[in-house]
Amino acid sequence: MEISMIKNDQELKAMTKRLNAFLDAHAEDLEHLSPQDEEEMELMCLVIKAYEDKRYPLPEVNPIDFIKFMMEQKGLKMKDIAPCFGTLSRAYEVLSGKRNLTLAMIKKLRVVLECPADALIA
């Protein structure tokens, strides 16, 4: 198992192909990999992620803009997500920037919007 850092998109493509082949070969026993196989898989994932994070960084997204976007995508209205905020008026306050999101709100929004919590944290 020789794994090195990815330096260009061609190497990214090769490593992704290698990881997919590995996953296909071990599809039946991913939960019971040998320590060496587990380390190999982890290393492939880490070098792919490191390259993608450096080469294709994701822009910072404002949580309020993200909530509004997800509402639009899912066809939700304020009344649909108001329970996540406690009241409809509080929902308007948060989405207008007058009040901050709380952890309890984030937990509820994560479920309703079907999104990762880190998308809702500034």
Short mmCIF file of N, CA, C and O in Angstrom, two decimals:
data_model
loop_
_atom_site.label_atom_id
_atom_site.label_comp_id
_atom_site.label_asym_id
_atom_site.label_seq_id
_atom_site.Cartn_x
_atom_site.Cartn_y
_atom_site.Cartn_z
N MET A 1 0.85 -1.17 0.00
CA MET A 1 0.00 0.00 0.00
C MET A 1 0.90 1.23 0.00
O MET A 1 1.50 1.57 1.00
N GLU A 2 0.96 1.88 -1.14
CA GLU A 2 1.71 3.13 -1.23
C GLU A 2 0.73 4.22 -1.63
O GLU A 2 0.13 4.18 -2.69
N ILE A 3 0.57 5.18 -0.73
CA ILE A 3 -0.36 6.28 -0.96
C ILE A 3 0.41 7.57 -0.73
O ILE A 3 1.05 7.73 0.31
N SER A 4 0.36 8.45 -1.72
CA SER A 4 1.04 9.73 -1.57
C SER A 4 0.06 10.87 -1.82
O SER A 4 -1.06 10.65 -2.30
N MET A 5 0.50 12.06 -1.50
CA MET A 5 -0.36 13.23 -1.68
C MET A 5 -0.71 13.40 -3.15
O MET A 5 0.09 13.10 -4.02
N ILE A 6 -1.91 13.93 -3.40
CA ILE A 6 -2.38 14.18 -4.75
C ILE A 6 -1.93 15.58 -5.15
O ILE A 6 -2.13 16.53 -4.40
N LYS A 7 -1.36 15.68 -6.35
CA LYS A 7 -0.81 16.97 -6.79
C LYS A 7 -1.57 17.60 -7.94
O LYS A 7 -1.38 18.78 -8.23
N ASN A 8 -2.43 16.84 -8.62
CA ASN A 8 -3.18 17.39 -9.75
C ASN A 8 -4.47 16.60 -9.96
O ASN A 8 -4.68 15.55 -9.34
N ASP A 9 -5.30 17.10 -10.87
CA ASP A 9 -6.59 16.45 -11.11
C ASP A 9 -6.46 15.04 -11.68
O ASP A 9 -7.31 14.19 -11.43
N GLN A 10 -5.41 14.80 -12.44
CA GLN A 10 -5.19 13.46 -12.99
C GLN A 10 -4.92 12.46 -11.86
O GLN A 10 -5.46 11.35 -11.86
N GLU A 11 -4.11 12.87 -10.90
CA GLU A 11 -3.84 12.01 -9.75
C GLU A 11 -5.10 11.84 -8.90
O GLU A 11 -5.34 10.77 -8.33
N LEU A 12 -5.92 12.88 -8.82
CA LEU A 12 -7.19 12.79 -8.09
C LEU A 12 -8.08 11.73 -8.74
O LEU A 12 -8.67 10.90 -8.05
N LYS A 13 -8.17 11.78 -10.05
CA LYS A 13 -8.99 10.81 -10.78
C LYS A 13 -8.49 9.39 -10.54
O LYS A 13 -9.28 8.48 -10.30
N ALA A 14 -7.16 9.20 -10.56
CA ALA A 14 -6.59 7.87 -10.34
C ALA A 14 -6.86 7.38 -8.91
O ALA A 14 -7.22 6.21 -8.71
N MET A 15 -6.72 8.28 -7.93
CA MET A 15 -6.96 7.88 -6.54
C MET A 15 -8.44 7.57 -6.30
O MET A 15 -8.78 6.64 -5.58
N THR A 16 -9.31 8.35 -6.91
CA THR A 16 -10.74 8.10 -6.79
C THR A 16 -11.10 6.75 -7.39
O THR A 16 -11.88 5.98 -6.81
N LYS A 17 -10.50 6.45 -8.53
CA LYS A 17 -10.73 5.15 -9.18
C LYS A 17 -10.22 4.02 -8.28
O LYS A 17 -10.88 2.99 -8.12
N ARG A 18 -9.06 4.23 -7.69
CA ARG A 18 -8.48 3.23 -6.78
C ARG A 18 -9.38 3.02 -5.56
O ARG A 18 -9.62 1.88 -5.13
N LEU A 19 -9.90 4.11 -4.98
CA LEU A 19 -10.78 4.00 -3.82
C LEU A 19 -12.07 3.27 -4.20
O LEU A 19 -12.53 2.40 -3.46
N ASN A 20 -12.64 3.61 -5.34
CA ASN A 20 -13.87 2.93 -5.77
C ASN A 20 -13.64 1.44 -5.99
O ASN A 20 -14.49 0.62 -5.62
N ALA A 21 -12.51 1.07 -6.57
CA ALA A 21 -12.18 -0.34 -6.77
C ALA A 21 -12.04 -1.04 -5.41
O ALA A 21 -12.51 -2.17 -5.23
N PHE A 22 -11.40 -0.37 -4.47
CA PHE A 22 -11.24 -0.91 -3.12
C PHE A 22 -12.61 -1.16 -2.49
O PHE A 22 -12.86 -2.22 -1.92
N LEU A 23 -13.49 -0.16 -2.59
CA LEU A 23 -14.82 -0.28 -1.99
C LEU A 23 -15.63 -1.39 -2.65
O LEU A 23 -16.34 -2.13 -1.97
N ASP A 24 -15.51 -1.52 -3.96
CA ASP A 24 -16.20 -2.60 -4.66
C ASP A 24 -15.68 -3.96 -4.21
O ASP A 24 -16.45 -4.89 -3.99
N ALA A 25 -14.37 -4.07 -4.06
CA ALA A 25 -13.75 -5.34 -3.67
C ALA A 25 -14.10 -5.74 -2.24
O ALA A 25 -14.14 -6.92 -1.91
N HIS A 26 -14.37 -4.76 -1.39
CA HIS A 26 -14.64 -5.04 0.02
C HIS A 26 -16.09 -4.72 0.41
O HIS A 26 -16.39 -4.57 1.60
N ALA A 27 -16.96 -4.63 -0.57
CA ALA A 27 -18.35 -4.22 -0.31
C ALA A 27 -19.05 -5.09 0.73
O ALA A 27 -19.83 -4.59 1.54
N GLU A 28 -18.75 -6.36 0.74
CA GLU A 28 -19.43 -7.28 1.65
C GLU A 28 -18.88 -7.25 3.08
O GLU A 28 -19.56 -7.65 4.01
N ASP A 29 -17.66 -6.76 3.24
CA ASP A 29 -17.05 -6.83 4.57
C ASP A 29 -16.45 -5.51 5.04
O ASP A 29 -15.46 -5.48 5.77
N LEU A 30 -17.06 -4.38 4.66
CA LEU A 30 -16.54 -3.07 5.07
C LEU A 30 -16.53 -2.88 6.58
O LEU A 30 -15.71 -2.15 7.11
N GLU A 31 -17.43 -3.54 7.25
CA GLU A 31 -17.50 -3.43 8.72
C GLU A 31 -16.42 -4.26 9.41
O GLU A 31 -16.16 -4.07 10.60
N HIS A 32 -15.79 -5.18 8.66
CA HIS A 32 -14.83 -6.10 9.28
C HIS A 32 -13.51 -6.10 8.50
O HIS A 32 -12.93 -7.16 8.26
N LEU A 33 -13.01 -4.93 8.16
CA LEU A 33 -11.75 -4.83 7.44
C LEU A 33 -10.58 -5.14 8.36
O LEU A 33 -10.65 -4.87 9.57
N SER A 34 -9.52 -5.65 7.78
CA SER A 34 -8.30 -5.84 8.56
C SER A 34 -7.75 -4.46 8.89
O SER A 34 -8.07 -3.48 8.20
N PRO A 35 -6.93 -4.35 9.92
CA PRO A 35 -6.35 -3.04 10.26
C PRO A 35 -5.60 -2.40 9.08
O PRO A 35 -5.67 -1.20 8.87
N GLN A 36 -4.91 -3.22 8.29
CA GLN A 36 -4.17 -2.69 7.14
C GLN A 36 -5.12 -2.15 6.08
O GLN A 36 -4.90 -1.07 5.51
N ASP A 37 -6.20 -2.89 5.79
CA ASP A 37 -7.18 -2.44 4.80
C ASP A 37 -7.90 -1.18 5.27
O ASP A 37 -8.15 -0.26 4.50
N GLU A 38 -8.21 -1.15 6.57
CA GLU A 38 -8.88 0.02 7.13
C GLU A 38 -7.99 1.26 7.02
O GLU A 38 -8.44 2.34 6.65
N GLU A 39 -6.71 1.08 7.30
CA GLU A 39 -5.76 2.19 7.20
C GLU A 39 -5.62 2.65 5.75
O GLU A 39 -5.57 3.85 5.47
N GLU A 40 -5.56 1.71 4.83
CA GLU A 40 -5.44 2.05 3.41
C GLU A 40 -6.65 2.87 2.96
O GLU A 40 -6.51 3.90 2.29
N MET A 41 -7.84 2.43 3.34
CA MET A 41 -9.05 3.15 2.96
C MET A 41 -9.06 4.56 3.56
O MET A 41 -9.37 5.53 2.89
N GLU A 42 -8.71 4.66 4.83
CA GLU A 42 -8.67 5.96 5.51
C GLU A 42 -7.68 6.91 4.85
O GLU A 42 -7.98 8.08 4.64
N LEU A 43 -6.51 6.40 4.51
CA LEU A 43 -5.50 7.24 3.87
C LEU A 43 -5.96 7.72 2.50
O LEU A 43 -5.75 8.89 2.15
N MET A 44 -6.58 6.85 1.72
CA MET A 44 -7.09 7.27 0.42
C MET A 44 -8.12 8.38 0.58
O MET A 44 -8.09 9.39 -0.13
N CYS A 45 -9.02 8.21 1.54
CA CYS A 45 -10.05 9.23 1.79
C CYS A 45 -9.42 10.55 2.23
O CYS A 45 -9.84 11.62 1.79
N LEU A 46 -8.43 10.47 3.09
CA LEU A 46 -7.77 11.68 3.60
C LEU A 46 -7.05 12.45 2.50
O LEU A 46 -7.15 13.68 2.44
N VAL A 47 -6.32 11.75 1.63
CA VAL A 47 -5.60 12.48 0.58
C VAL A 47 -6.55 13.04 -0.46
O VAL A 47 -6.32 14.13 -0.99
N ILE A 48 -7.64 12.34 -0.73
CA ILE A 48 -8.66 12.87 -1.65
C ILE A 48 -9.28 14.13 -1.05
O ILE A 48 -9.40 15.16 -1.71
N LYS A 49 -9.67 14.05 0.20
CA LYS A 49 -10.29 15.20 0.86
C LYS A 49 -9.34 16.39 0.93
O LYS A 49 -9.72 17.52 0.67
N ALA A 50 -8.08 16.13 1.28
CA ALA A 50 -7.10 17.21 1.39
C ALA A 50 -6.93 17.93 0.05
O ALA A 50 -6.90 19.16 -0.01
N TYR A 51 -6.84 17.17 -1.03
CA TYR A 51 -6.69 17.78 -2.35
C TYR A 51 -7.94 18.56 -2.74
O TYR A 51 -7.85 19.69 -3.22
N GLU A 52 -9.10 17.94 -2.54
CA GLU A 52 -10.36 18.62 -2.91
C GLU A 52 -10.58 19.88 -2.09
O GLU A 52 -11.04 20.89 -2.62
N ASP A 53 -10.25 19.84 -0.80
CA ASP A 53 -10.40 21.04 0.04
C ASP A 53 -9.50 22.17 -0.44
O ASP A 53 -9.88 23.34 -0.41
N LYS A 54 -8.30 21.81 -0.88
CA LYS A 54 -7.34 22.81 -1.34
C LYS A 54 -7.71 23.31 -2.74
O LYS A 54 -7.71 24.50 -3.00
N ARG A 55 -8.05 22.40 -3.62
CA ARG A 55 -8.29 22.74 -5.04
C ARG A 55 -9.68 23.30 -5.27
O ARG A 55 -9.89 24.18 -6.10
N TYR A 56 -10.67 22.77 -4.58
CA TYR A 56 -12.07 23.15 -4.77
C TYR A 56 -12.70 23.55 -3.45
O TYR A 56 -13.63 22.89 -2.97
N PRO A 57 -12.23 24.62 -2.83
CA PRO A 57 -12.79 25.01 -1.54
C PRO A 57 -14.25 25.43 -1.67
O PRO A 57 -14.65 26.04 -2.66
N LEU A 58 -15.03 25.06 -0.69
CA LEU A 58 -16.44 25.45 -0.66
C LEU A 58 -16.56 26.84 -0.07
O LEU A 58 -15.90 27.16 0.92
N PRO A 59 -17.39 27.68 -0.66
CA PRO A 59 -17.54 29.03 -0.12
C PRO A 59 -18.27 29.01 1.22
O PRO A 59 -19.07 28.10 1.48
N GLU A 60 -17.98 29.99 2.04
CA GLU A 60 -18.70 30.14 3.31
C GLU A 60 -20.13 30.56 3.00
O GLU A 60 -20.36 31.44 2.17
N VAL A 61 -21.06 29.92 3.64
CA VAL A 61 -22.47 30.23 3.41
C VAL A 61 -23.08 30.75 4.70
O VAL A 61 -22.91 30.15 5.76
N ASN A 62 -23.78 31.85 4.60
CA ASN A 62 -24.49 32.41 5.73
C ASN A 62 -25.64 31.47 6.09
O ASN A 62 -26.43 31.10 5.22
N PRO A 63 -25.74 31.06 7.36
CA PRO A 63 -26.80 30.13 7.76
C PRO A 63 -28.22 30.62 7.42
O PRO A 63 -29.07 29.82 7.03
N ILE A 64 -28.47 31.91 7.54
CA ILE A 64 -29.80 32.45 7.25
C ILE A 64 -30.10 32.31 5.76
O ILE A 64 -31.19 31.89 5.36
N ASP A 65 -29.10 32.63 4.92
CA ASP A 65 -29.27 32.47 3.48
C ASP A 65 -29.48 31.00 3.13
O ASP A 65 -30.28 30.66 2.25
N PHE A 66 -28.78 30.12 3.84
CA PHE A 66 -28.94 28.69 3.60
C PHE A 66 -30.35 28.23 3.95
O PHE A 66 -30.96 27.47 3.21
N ILE A 67 -30.86 28.69 5.08
CA ILE A 67 -32.22 28.32 5.49
C ILE A 67 -33.22 28.79 4.43
O ILE A 67 -34.11 28.03 4.01
N LYS A 68 -33.09 30.02 3.99
CA LYS A 68 -34.00 30.56 2.97
C LYS A 68 -33.90 29.76 1.67
O LYS A 68 -34.92 29.47 1.04
N PHE A 69 -32.68 29.40 1.28
CA PHE A 69 -32.48 28.60 0.07
C PHE A 69 -33.16 27.25 0.22
O PHE A 69 -33.86 26.79 -0.70
N MET A 70 -32.96 26.60 1.35
CA MET A 70 -33.56 25.27 1.56
C MET A 70 -35.08 25.36 1.61
O MET A 70 -35.77 24.47 1.11
N MET A 71 -35.60 26.42 2.19
CA MET A 71 -37.05 26.61 2.21
C MET A 71 -37.58 26.71 0.77
O MET A 71 -38.59 26.08 0.43
N GLU A 72 -36.88 27.47 -0.04
CA GLU A 72 -37.29 27.64 -1.44
C GLU A 72 -37.21 26.30 -2.18
O GLU A 72 -38.14 25.93 -2.90
N GLN A 73 -36.13 25.58 -1.97
CA GLN A 73 -35.94 24.30 -2.66
C GLN A 73 -36.99 23.27 -2.26
O GLN A 73 -37.42 22.47 -3.09
N LYS A 74 -37.41 23.30 -1.03
CA LYS A 74 -38.38 22.33 -0.53
C LYS A 74 -39.82 22.85 -0.59
O LYS A 74 -40.75 22.15 -0.20
N GLY A 75 -39.98 24.08 -1.05
CA GLY A 75 -41.32 24.65 -1.15
C GLY A 75 -41.96 24.90 0.20
O GLY A 75 -43.17 24.80 0.35
N LEU A 76 -41.13 25.26 1.19
CA LEU A 76 -41.63 25.50 2.54
C LEU A 76 -41.95 26.97 2.74
O LEU A 76 -41.27 27.84 2.21
N LYS A 77 -42.95 27.22 3.53
CA LYS A 77 -43.33 28.59 3.91
C LYS A 77 -42.91 28.80 5.36
O LYS A 77 -42.56 27.86 6.08
N MET A 78 -42.96 30.06 5.81
CA MET A 78 -42.59 30.38 7.19
C MET A 78 -43.38 29.54 8.19
O MET A 78 -42.81 29.06 9.16
N LYS A 79 -44.66 29.39 7.94
CA LYS A 79 -45.49 28.63 8.89
C LYS A 79 -45.04 27.17 8.99
O LYS A 79 -45.24 26.53 10.01
N ASP A 80 -44.41 26.65 7.91
CA ASP A 80 -43.94 25.26 7.91
C ASP A 80 -42.74 25.05 8.83
O ASP A 80 -42.58 23.98 9.40
N ILE A 81 -41.89 26.08 8.93
CA ILE A 81 -40.70 25.92 9.77
C ILE A 81 -40.79 26.68 11.09
O ILE A 81 -39.89 26.60 11.91
N ALA A 82 -41.87 27.41 11.30
CA ALA A 82 -42.04 28.18 12.54
C ALA A 82 -41.85 27.33 13.80
O ALA A 82 -41.24 27.80 14.77
N PRO A 83 -42.32 26.07 13.83
CA PRO A 83 -42.12 25.27 15.04
C PRO A 83 -40.64 25.08 15.40
O PRO A 83 -40.30 24.88 16.56
N CYS A 84 -39.76 25.16 14.42
CA CYS A 84 -38.32 25.04 14.69
C CYS A 84 -37.81 26.23 15.51
O CYS A 84 -36.82 26.11 16.22
N PHE A 85 -38.48 27.36 15.39
CA PHE A 85 -38.06 28.58 16.07
C PHE A 85 -38.85 28.82 17.35
O PHE A 85 -38.50 29.67 18.14
N GLY A 86 -39.95 28.13 17.49
CA GLY A 86 -40.81 28.32 18.66
C GLY A 86 -42.10 29.01 18.28
O GLY A 86 -43.18 28.51 18.56
N THR A 87 -41.99 30.16 17.63
CA THR A 87 -43.17 30.89 17.18
C THR A 87 -42.91 31.47 15.80
O THR A 87 -41.76 31.59 15.36
N LEU A 88 -43.98 31.85 15.13
CA LEU A 88 -43.86 32.44 13.80
C LEU A 88 -43.12 33.78 13.87
O LEU A 88 -42.26 34.08 13.04
N SER A 89 -43.42 34.57 14.90
CA SER A 89 -42.76 35.87 15.03
C SER A 89 -41.25 35.70 15.27
O SER A 89 -40.44 36.46 14.74
N ARG A 90 -40.88 34.69 16.05
CA ARG A 90 -39.46 34.44 16.29
C ARG A 90 -38.78 33.97 14.99
O ARG A 90 -37.64 34.34 14.72
N ALA A 91 -39.49 33.21 14.18
CA ALA A 91 -38.94 32.77 12.89
C ALA A 91 -38.62 33.99 12.03
O ALA A 91 -37.54 34.08 11.42
N TYR A 92 -39.54 34.95 11.97
CA TYR A 92 -39.31 36.18 11.21
C TYR A 92 -38.12 36.96 11.78
O TYR A 92 -37.32 37.51 11.03
N GLU A 93 -38.02 37.01 13.10
CA GLU A 93 -36.91 37.73 13.73
C GLU A 93 -35.56 37.11 13.35
O GLU A 93 -34.61 37.82 13.03
N VAL A 94 -35.49 35.79 13.41
CA VAL A 94 -34.24 35.10 13.08
C VAL A 94 -33.90 35.29 11.61
O VAL A 94 -32.78 35.64 11.25
N LEU A 95 -34.87 35.07 10.74
CA LEU A 95 -34.59 35.16 9.31
C LEU A 95 -34.37 36.58 8.81
O LEU A 95 -33.83 36.79 7.73
N SER A 96 -34.74 37.56 9.61
CA SER A 96 -34.45 38.95 9.25
C SER A 96 -33.14 39.42 9.89
O SER A 96 -32.71 40.55 9.67
N GLY A 97 -32.51 38.57 10.71
CA GLY A 97 -31.23 38.91 11.32
C GLY A 97 -31.34 39.64 12.65
O GLY A 97 -30.34 40.08 13.20
N LYS A 98 -32.55 39.78 13.18
CA LYS A 98 -32.73 40.48 14.45
C LYS A 98 -32.47 39.60 15.67
O LYS A 98 -32.31 40.09 16.77
N ARG A 99 -32.45 38.29 15.45
CA ARG A 99 -32.24 37.34 16.54
C ARG A 99 -31.32 36.24 16.02
O ARG A 99 -31.39 35.88 14.85
N ASN A 100 -30.48 35.72 16.89
CA ASN A 100 -29.56 34.64 16.50
C ASN A 100 -30.22 33.28 16.59
O ASN A 100 -31.16 33.08 17.38
N LEU A 101 -29.71 32.35 15.79
CA LEU A 101 -30.14 30.95 15.90
C LEU A 101 -29.62 30.38 17.22
O LEU A 101 -28.50 30.70 17.63
N THR A 102 -30.42 29.55 17.85
CA THR A 102 -29.98 28.86 19.06
C THR A 102 -29.67 27.41 18.70
O THR A 102 -30.06 26.93 17.63
N LEU A 103 -29.01 26.72 19.59
CA LEU A 103 -28.70 25.32 19.36
C LEU A 103 -29.98 24.50 19.19
O LEU A 103 -30.06 23.63 18.32
N ALA A 104 -31.00 24.79 19.99
CA ALA A 104 -32.28 24.07 19.88
C ALA A 104 -32.90 24.29 18.50
O ALA A 104 -33.43 23.35 17.89
N MET A 105 -32.82 25.52 18.00
CA MET A 105 -33.37 25.82 16.67
C MET A 105 -32.60 25.05 15.59
O MET A 105 -33.20 24.47 14.68
N ILE A 106 -31.28 25.05 15.72
CA ILE A 106 -30.44 24.36 14.74
C ILE A 106 -30.76 22.87 14.70
O ILE A 106 -30.87 22.28 13.62
N LYS A 107 -30.93 22.27 15.88
CA LYS A 107 -31.26 20.83 15.94
C LYS A 107 -32.57 20.54 15.21
O LYS A 107 -32.69 19.57 14.47
N LYS A 108 -33.57 21.39 15.42
CA LYS A 108 -34.87 21.17 14.78
C LYS A 108 -34.81 21.46 13.28
O LYS A 108 -35.38 20.72 12.48
N LEU A 109 -34.12 22.52 12.90
CA LEU A 109 -34.00 22.87 11.48
C LEU A 109 -33.26 21.79 10.71
O LEU A 109 -33.60 21.49 9.56
N ARG A 110 -32.25 21.21 11.34
CA ARG A 110 -31.48 20.15 10.68
C ARG A 110 -32.38 19.01 10.24
O ARG A 110 -32.25 18.48 9.15
N VAL A 111 -33.34 18.67 11.07
CA VAL A 111 -34.25 17.58 10.76
C VAL A 111 -35.26 18.00 9.68
O VAL A 111 -35.46 17.30 8.70
N VAL A 112 -35.86 19.16 9.86
CA VAL A 112 -36.88 19.64 8.93
C VAL A 112 -36.29 19.91 7.54
O VAL A 112 -36.90 19.55 6.52
N LEU A 113 -35.11 20.52 7.49
CA LEU A 113 -34.49 20.85 6.22
C LEU A 113 -33.66 19.71 5.64
O LEU A 113 -33.18 19.79 4.52
N GLU A 114 -33.48 18.65 6.45
CA GLU A 114 -32.69 17.49 6.05
C GLU A 114 -31.30 17.92 5.58
O GLU A 114 -30.89 17.67 4.44
N CYS A 115 -30.59 18.59 6.48
CA CYS A 115 -29.27 19.11 6.14
C CYS A 115 -28.32 18.88 7.31
O CYS A 115 -28.76 18.63 8.43
N PRO A 116 -27.02 18.98 7.06
CA PRO A 116 -26.07 18.86 8.17
C PRO A 116 -26.12 20.08 9.07
O PRO A 116 -26.34 21.20 8.59
N ALA A 117 -25.93 19.87 10.33
CA ALA A 117 -25.98 20.97 11.30
C ALA A 117 -24.92 22.03 11.03
O ALA A 117 -25.16 23.22 11.25
N ASP A 118 -23.77 21.62 10.51
CA ASP A 118 -22.71 22.61 10.28
C ASP A 118 -23.08 23.64 9.21
O ASP A 118 -22.52 24.73 9.19
N ALA A 119 -24.06 23.34 8.38
CA ALA A 119 -24.54 24.33 7.40
C ALA A 119 -25.34 25.45 8.08
O ALA A 119 -25.53 26.51 7.51
N LEU A 120 -25.76 25.19 9.31
CA LEU A 120 -26.59 26.16 10.04
C LEU A 120 -25.80 26.92 11.11
O LEU A 120 -26.35 27.71 11.84
N ILE A 121 -24.51 26.65 11.18
CA ILE A 121 -23.67 27.29 12.19
C ILE A 121 -22.74 28.29 11.52
O ILE A 121 -22.07 27.96 10.54
N ALA A 122 -22.73 29.51 12.02
CA ALA A 122 -21.88 30.55 11.42
C ALA A 122 -20.46 30.42 11.88
O ALA A 122 -20.15 29.97 12.93
#
